[in-house]
Short mmCIF file of C-alpha atoms and ligand atoms in Angstrom, two decimals:
data_model
loop_
_atom_site.label_atom_id
_atom_site.label_comp_id
_atom_site.label_asym_id
_atom_site.label_seq_id
_atom_site.Cartn_x
_atom_site.Cartn_y
_atom_site.Cartn_z
CA MET A 1 11.26 10.22 5.72
CA THR A 2 8.59 9.20 3.68
CA SER A 3 8.49 8.56 -0.44
CA GLY A 4 6.64 6.68 -3.30
CA GLY A 5 2.93 6.19 -2.96
CA ASP A 6 1.69 7.62 0.37
CA SER A 7 -0.30 5.40 2.62
CA PRO A 8 -2.48 6.46 5.73
CA GLY A 9 -0.53 5.48 9.15
CA MET A 10 2.33 7.60 7.43
CA ASN A 11 1.91 10.08 9.44
CA ALA A 12 2.09 8.41 12.80
CA ALA A 13 5.13 6.51 12.01
CA ILE A 14 6.53 9.88 11.52
CA ARG A 15 5.01 10.30 14.76
CA SER A 16 6.33 7.28 16.38
CA VAL A 17 9.57 7.69 14.89
CA VAL A 18 10.01 11.34 16.75
CA ARG A 19 8.99 10.82 19.80
CA THR A 20 11.12 7.25 20.25
CA CYS A 21 14.01 9.50 19.42
CA ALA A 22 12.72 12.16 22.02
CA PHE A 23 12.25 9.71 24.38
CA TYR A 24 16.09 8.81 24.26
CA ASN A 25 17.23 12.01 23.70
CA LEU A 26 17.93 11.92 20.12
CA GLU A 27 17.97 14.14 18.01
CA SER A 28 15.04 13.93 14.79
CA VAL A 29 14.88 15.36 11.77
CA GLY A 30 12.17 15.32 8.94
CA ILE A 31 12.98 14.91 5.33
CA TYR A 32 10.54 16.46 3.16
CA ARG A 33 9.66 14.84 -0.43
CA GLY A 34 11.32 11.58 0.29
CA TYR A 35 14.73 11.52 -2.21
CA GLU A 36 13.65 14.68 -3.52
CA GLY A 37 14.37 16.49 -0.42
CA MET A 38 16.69 14.53 0.55
CA ILE A 39 19.13 15.35 -2.52
CA GLU A 40 18.14 19.05 -1.62
CA GLY A 41 18.62 19.32 1.73
CA ASP A 42 14.94 20.04 1.72
CA PHE A 43 15.10 19.36 6.18
CA ILE A 44 13.16 20.07 9.10
CA GLU A 45 14.11 19.11 12.76
CA LEU A 46 11.34 18.08 14.78
CA ASN A 47 10.66 17.60 18.22
CA ALA A 48 7.46 15.28 20.43
CA ARG A 49 5.72 18.78 20.06
CA SER A 50 6.02 19.17 16.51
CA VAL A 51 3.84 16.21 15.46
CA LYS A 52 0.92 16.47 17.99
CA GLY A 53 -2.42 16.42 16.36
CA ILE A 54 -1.70 13.87 13.08
CA ILE A 55 -1.78 10.56 14.38
CA ASN A 56 -5.63 10.86 12.85
CA LYS A 57 -4.19 12.59 9.34
CA GLY A 58 -3.74 11.06 6.20
CA GLY A 59 -1.50 11.64 4.06
CA THR A 60 2.32 12.56 4.86
CA PHE A 61 3.01 16.03 6.58
CA LEU A 62 6.81 15.54 5.66
CA LYS A 63 5.19 14.88 1.03
CA SER A 64 6.08 11.74 -0.66
CA ALA A 65 8.06 11.38 -4.33
CA ARG A 66 9.42 9.37 -6.53
CA SER A 67 13.09 10.78 -7.45
CA LYS A 68 14.70 9.83 -10.40
CA GLU A 69 17.68 11.87 -9.52
CA PHE A 70 18.22 9.42 -6.40
CA ARG A 71 18.19 6.67 -9.33
CA THR A 72 21.77 8.15 -10.20
CA LYS A 73 24.85 7.90 -8.78
CA GLU A 74 25.12 12.20 -8.57
CA GLY A 75 22.00 12.36 -7.20
CA ARG A 76 22.69 9.78 -4.17
CA GLN A 77 26.49 11.10 -3.89
CA GLU A 78 24.67 14.84 -3.22
CA ALA A 79 21.90 13.63 -0.49
CA TYR A 80 24.90 11.92 1.29
CA ASN A 81 26.20 15.11 0.90
CA GLN A 82 23.70 17.29 2.52
CA LEU A 83 22.76 14.30 5.35
CA LYS A 84 26.69 14.49 6.56
CA LYS A 85 26.21 18.41 6.64
CA GLU A 86 23.04 18.39 8.59
CA ASN A 87 24.96 15.81 10.95
CA ILE A 88 22.20 13.10 10.44
CA ASP A 89 23.41 9.60 10.74
CA ALA A 90 20.64 7.04 10.12
CA LEU A 91 17.93 7.27 8.66
CA VAL A 92 14.43 5.52 9.14
CA THR A 93 12.49 5.31 6.04
CA ILE A 94 8.95 4.58 5.30
CA GLY A 95 7.53 3.32 1.56
CA GLY A 96 7.54 0.60 -0.11
CA ASP A 97 9.68 -1.76 -2.48
CA GLY A 98 11.24 1.19 -4.33
CA THR A 99 11.46 3.36 -1.48
CA PHE A 100 13.34 0.35 0.25
CA THR A 101 15.43 -0.12 -2.75
CA GLY A 102 17.52 3.40 -2.66
CA ALA A 103 17.86 2.30 0.67
CA LEU A 104 19.90 -0.45 0.46
CA ILE A 105 21.36 1.17 -2.67
CA PHE A 106 22.23 3.83 -0.23
CA ASN A 107 23.34 1.88 2.14
CA LYS A 108 25.94 -0.31 0.13
CA GLU A 109 27.69 3.07 -1.44
CA PHE A 110 28.01 4.53 1.36
CA ASN A 111 27.64 2.59 4.21
CA PHE A 112 24.57 4.55 5.69
CA PRO A 113 22.83 3.04 8.71
CA VAL A 114 18.52 2.54 7.31
CA ILE A 115 15.44 0.94 8.96
CA GLY A 116 12.48 0.10 6.78
CA ILE A 117 8.77 1.31 8.07
CA PRO A 118 6.45 -0.15 5.03
CA GLY A 119 4.00 2.16 4.34
CA THR A 120 1.35 1.40 1.36
CA ILE A 121 -1.86 0.47 0.73
CA ASP A 122 -1.29 -2.17 -1.47
CA ASN A 123 0.19 -5.03 1.28
CA ASP A 124 3.28 -6.05 -1.39
CA ILE A 125 5.87 -6.50 0.92
CA ALA A 126 7.17 -9.84 2.19
CA GLY A 127 7.93 -10.29 5.81
CA THR A 128 4.63 -8.12 7.40
CA SER A 129 1.68 -9.37 7.38
CA HIS A 130 0.51 -5.38 7.24
CA THR A 131 1.56 -2.71 5.29
CA LEU A 132 0.37 0.96 6.62
CA GLY A 133 -2.35 2.22 5.12
CA TYR A 134 -3.94 -1.46 3.87
CA ASP A 135 -6.52 -2.29 6.54
CA THR A 136 -7.71 1.56 6.23
CA ALA A 137 -7.94 1.39 2.13
CA LEU A 138 -9.67 -2.03 2.80
CA ASN A 139 -12.23 -0.24 5.07
CA THR A 140 -12.48 2.34 2.29
CA VAL A 141 -13.01 0.04 -0.19
CA VAL A 142 -16.12 -1.68 1.34
CA ASP A 143 -17.07 0.94 2.31
CA VAL A 144 -17.74 2.53 -0.98
CA ILE A 145 -18.43 -1.59 -2.45
CA ASP A 146 -21.49 -1.00 -0.22
CA LYS A 147 -22.54 2.17 -1.31
CA ILE A 148 -22.27 0.83 -4.83
CA ARG A 149 -24.56 -2.60 -4.01
CA ASP A 150 -26.84 0.08 -2.91
CA THR A 151 -27.70 1.52 -6.84
CA ALA A 152 -26.69 -1.73 -8.44
CA SER A 153 -28.74 -3.61 -6.46
CA SER A 154 -31.53 -0.47 -7.60
CA HIS A 155 -30.96 -0.38 -10.67
CA ASN A 156 -30.73 -4.67 -11.68
CA ARG A 157 -27.25 -3.35 -12.81
CA LEU A 158 -23.52 -5.77 -13.39
CA PHE A 159 -21.00 -3.39 -11.56
CA PHE A 160 -17.13 -3.70 -12.47
CA ILE A 161 -15.68 -2.14 -9.84
CA GLU A 162 -11.69 -1.16 -10.07
CA VAL A 163 -9.56 -1.25 -7.29
CA MET A 164 -5.71 -0.54 -6.66
CA GLY A 165 -2.93 -3.30 -6.51
CA ARG A 166 -0.31 -2.86 -9.56
CA ASP A 167 1.20 -7.06 -9.14
CA VAL A 168 -1.40 -7.99 -6.00
CA GLY A 169 -4.50 -8.70 -5.52
CA HIS A 170 -4.22 -8.34 -1.36
CA ILE A 171 -7.02 -5.06 -1.48
CA ALA A 172 -9.07 -7.11 -4.05
CA LEU A 173 -9.61 -10.35 -2.71
CA ASN A 174 -10.02 -9.11 1.18
CA ALA A 175 -12.23 -6.03 0.46
CA GLY A 176 -14.14 -8.23 -1.98
CA VAL A 177 -14.98 -10.84 0.17
CA GLY A 178 -15.47 -8.48 3.38
CA ALA A 179 -17.93 -6.56 0.79
CA GLY A 180 -19.73 -9.89 -0.65
CA ALA A 181 -18.82 -9.27 -4.30
CA GLU A 182 -19.69 -11.87 -6.72
CA GLU A 183 -16.39 -12.43 -8.57
CA ILE A 184 -12.69 -11.15 -7.41
CA LEU A 185 -10.24 -10.47 -10.24
CA ILE A 186 -6.54 -10.33 -9.12
CA PRO A 187 -3.23 -10.07 -10.34
CA GLU A 188 -2.21 -13.30 -9.13
CA GLU A 189 -4.73 -16.18 -10.67
CA ASN A 190 -6.21 -15.77 -14.22
CA LEU A 191 -9.52 -17.22 -14.52
CA GLY A 192 -10.02 -15.82 -17.84
CA LEU A 193 -13.28 -14.66 -19.92
CA ASP A 194 -14.86 -17.30 -20.33
CA ARG A 195 -15.02 -18.33 -16.40
CA LEU A 196 -16.00 -14.78 -15.89
CA VAL A 197 -19.43 -15.22 -18.48
CA GLU A 198 -20.10 -18.81 -16.73
CA SER A 199 -19.98 -17.04 -13.35
CA LEU A 200 -21.56 -14.35 -13.83
CA GLN A 201 -24.48 -17.32 -16.31
CA ARG A 202 -24.84 -18.76 -12.97
CA SER A 203 -25.32 -15.81 -10.74
CA LYS A 204 -28.21 -14.88 -12.99
CA GLU A 205 -29.78 -18.26 -12.93
CA SER A 206 -29.47 -18.35 -8.99
CA GLY A 207 -31.77 -15.55 -8.98
CA LYS A 208 -29.61 -12.25 -8.78
CA SER A 209 -30.13 -9.83 -9.77
CA SER A 210 -27.28 -7.32 -9.41
CA SER A 211 -23.66 -8.48 -9.41
CA ILE A 212 -20.92 -6.66 -7.98
CA VAL A 213 -17.18 -7.59 -9.52
CA VAL A 214 -14.18 -6.57 -7.93
CA VAL A 215 -11.16 -6.09 -10.24
CA ALA A 216 -7.53 -5.78 -8.98
CA GLU A 217 -5.32 -2.63 -11.22
CA GLY A 218 -2.82 -5.36 -12.09
CA ASP A 219 -5.61 -7.86 -13.41
CA LYS A 220 -4.90 -9.35 -16.68
CA THR A 221 -8.43 -10.77 -17.32
CA GLY A 222 -9.05 -8.21 -19.69
CA SER A 223 -7.05 -5.64 -20.56
CA ASN A 224 -9.03 -3.20 -18.42
CA VAL A 225 -12.03 -2.97 -16.37
CA PHE A 226 -13.83 -1.04 -19.50
CA GLU A 227 -12.66 -3.73 -21.51
CA LEU A 228 -14.09 -5.97 -19.64
CA LYS A 229 -17.24 -4.23 -19.45
CA ASP A 230 -17.18 -4.07 -23.56
CA TYR A 231 -17.09 -8.03 -23.40
CA ILE A 232 -19.78 -8.61 -21.32
CA ASN A 233 -22.24 -6.10 -22.97
CA GLU A 234 -21.50 -8.27 -25.85
CA HIS A 235 -21.82 -11.69 -24.56
CA MET A 236 -24.26 -11.43 -21.81
CA PRO A 237 -26.18 -8.22 -23.46
CA GLU A 238 -29.39 -8.80 -20.84
CA TYR A 239 -26.38 -7.52 -18.22
CA ASP A 240 -26.68 -3.54 -17.92
CA VAL A 241 -22.97 -2.81 -16.81
CA ARG A 242 -21.55 -0.14 -15.38
CA VAL A 243 -17.62 0.45 -14.08
CA SER A 244 -16.58 2.50 -11.44
CA VAL A 245 -12.70 3.09 -10.64
CA LEU A 246 -11.96 3.59 -7.55
CA GLY A 247 -8.44 5.35 -8.34
CA HIS A 248 -7.05 7.83 -5.19
CA MET A 249 -9.85 7.45 -2.73
CA GLN A 250 -8.32 4.33 -1.53
CA ARG A 251 -5.12 6.67 -0.82
CA GLY A 252 -6.16 8.44 1.83
CA GLY A 253 -8.21 9.38 4.85
CA SER A 254 -8.12 8.64 8.20
CA PRO A 255 -5.82 6.08 9.27
CA SER A 256 -8.16 2.94 11.20
CA CYS A 257 -7.32 2.21 14.79
CA PHE A 258 -5.28 -0.79 13.36
CA ASP A 259 -3.12 0.90 11.09
CA ARG A 260 -2.21 3.36 13.97
CA VAL A 261 -0.94 1.10 16.39
CA LEU A 262 0.53 -0.67 13.98
CA ALA A 263 1.92 2.87 12.85
CA SER A 264 3.32 3.43 16.25
CA ARG A 265 4.91 0.15 16.88
CA MET A 266 6.52 -0.04 13.96
CA GLY A 267 8.12 4.00 14.33
CA VAL A 268 9.44 2.29 18.51
CA LYS A 269 10.92 -0.38 17.26
CA SER A 270 12.79 1.25 14.01
CA VAL A 271 14.51 3.75 16.51
CA GLU A 272 15.34 1.01 18.47
CA CYS A 273 16.98 -0.89 15.53
CA LEU A 274 18.66 1.62 15.23
CA LEU A 275 20.12 2.78 18.49
CA GLU A 276 21.24 -1.41 18.94
CA GLY A 277 23.11 -1.05 15.44
CA GLN A 278 20.95 -2.14 13.68
CA SER A 279 20.68 -1.88 10.02
CA ASN A 280 19.27 -2.66 6.33
CA LEU A 281 16.50 -4.45 8.21
CA MET A 282 12.26 -3.46 7.85
CA VAL A 283 10.18 -3.65 11.04
CA GLY A 284 7.25 -5.94 10.73
CA LEU A 285 4.15 -7.85 11.52
CA ILE A 286 4.99 -11.42 11.46
CA ASN A 287 2.15 -13.08 13.75
CA ASP A 288 0.80 -10.35 15.66
CA LYS A 289 4.81 -9.45 16.91
CA ILE A 290 6.67 -7.14 15.87
CA SER A 291 9.64 -8.81 13.80
CA THR A 292 12.56 -7.29 11.69
CA THR A 293 13.45 -8.70 8.27
CA PRO A 294 16.80 -8.00 6.00
CA LEU A 295 15.41 -5.39 3.37
CA ASP A 296 16.62 -7.35 0.26
CA LYS A 297 14.19 -10.40 1.60
CA ALA A 298 11.41 -8.01 2.02
CA ILE A 299 12.10 -6.40 -1.74
CA LYS A 300 12.61 -9.98 -2.68
CA GLY A 301 10.02 -11.62 -1.68
CA GLN A 302 6.91 -10.50 -2.48
CA SER A 303 4.00 -10.56 -0.10
CA LYS A 304 1.56 -13.88 -0.93
CA ILE A 305 -2.27 -13.96 -1.12
CA ASN A 306 -4.14 -16.10 1.08
CA LYS A 307 -5.55 -18.11 -1.36
CA GLU A 308 -8.11 -19.79 1.70
CA LEU A 309 -9.48 -16.59 0.80
CA ILE A 310 -10.33 -17.21 -2.72
CA ARG A 311 -11.85 -20.81 -1.87
CA VAL A 312 -14.42 -18.92 0.46
CA SER A 313 -15.54 -16.32 -2.45
CA ASP A 314 -16.18 -19.10 -4.39
CA ILE A 315 -18.36 -20.04 -1.97
CA MET A 316 -20.13 -16.97 -1.12
CA SER A 317 -21.00 -16.53 -4.24
CA THR A 318 -23.53 -19.80 -4.56
O1 F6P B 1 1.75 1.73 -4.40
C1 F6P B 1 0.87 2.14 -3.82
C2 F6P B 1 0.04 2.83 -5.49
O2 F6P B 1 -1.30 3.09 -4.76
C3 F6P B 1 -0.83 1.62 -6.35
O3 F6P B 1 -1.56 0.72 -5.99
C4 F6P B 1 -0.91 2.34 -7.73
O4 F6P B 1 -1.03 1.79 -8.41
C5 F6P B 1 -0.20 2.94 -7.74
O5 F6P B 1 0.08 3.25 -6.11
C6 F6P B 1 -0.23 4.22 -8.02
O6 F6P B 1 0.97 5.53 -7.70
P1 F6P B 1 0.73 7.09 -8.35
O7 F6P B 1 0.10 7.67 -7.78
O8 F6P B 1 2.44 7.95 -8.69
O9 F6P B 1 -0.52 7.66 -9.43
#
């Protein structure tokens, strides 16, 4: 099942889970629309051939949802009844922290074996250096910023580019460094509006005629990118400012090779964990090895940004 915000690589992970089941002579059933579909018994039997031609497809063919009903005891009871009716005896759930929180409660209430695969472009899960879709999203964002830079430099403009990341700045920080942004604003470090103005002032003085500022959606420097634009318009009228909010385009597209390989590795491990009788684990990538982390640790310990990148970014924007 896939649940929460979709991410590139989810299809590749479903394919891997289904093919690993086939390899071990296990039957697999896909659940549509995450916990919503579980409650409604919206299932489909899958076999090795039903997942052909999807490794390269963005989104998730099982579809995804954020379920309110699963947050209720009655909803979860109905979900359990549906799984039992279908003789399903273990769950691999692909999603983010909301998905894993639901899986843990479900396991506690019904002692139902669950294994999580981290799928979110935000990379905001502990216990893995990369979540599925993060690498693809980074490449998408860098590609778009490169394009925006073409027009920014043609018009000597300053662009504020908002990228996804409600609570964490992984996308902003990495894509910002990768695309050569002059400033990167992330939720983890509120640098403040004065510091932003000073930095842009320095950029101007050092001869830069255009600038790119990447802003994570959860950043608190302004209340949003449009407010940042207004502030700079007011305090630095010499700048011609534009805003670009990249939005959901960051969640789409064909997964990168990295995400496809990661999905394939995680899918195999998830089924093998269940075969070994394990539960309440998340499969992740640690030091390039597929490892497991207890689901509760994965949820609670949010992944930390790489502070070295902040320093690198500061030096690069000299
Ligand atoms: O969690 C992934 C994510 O893409 C966030 O970066 C973003 O804030 C959120 O989902 C958007 O959610 P929705 O698709 O429900 O608007």
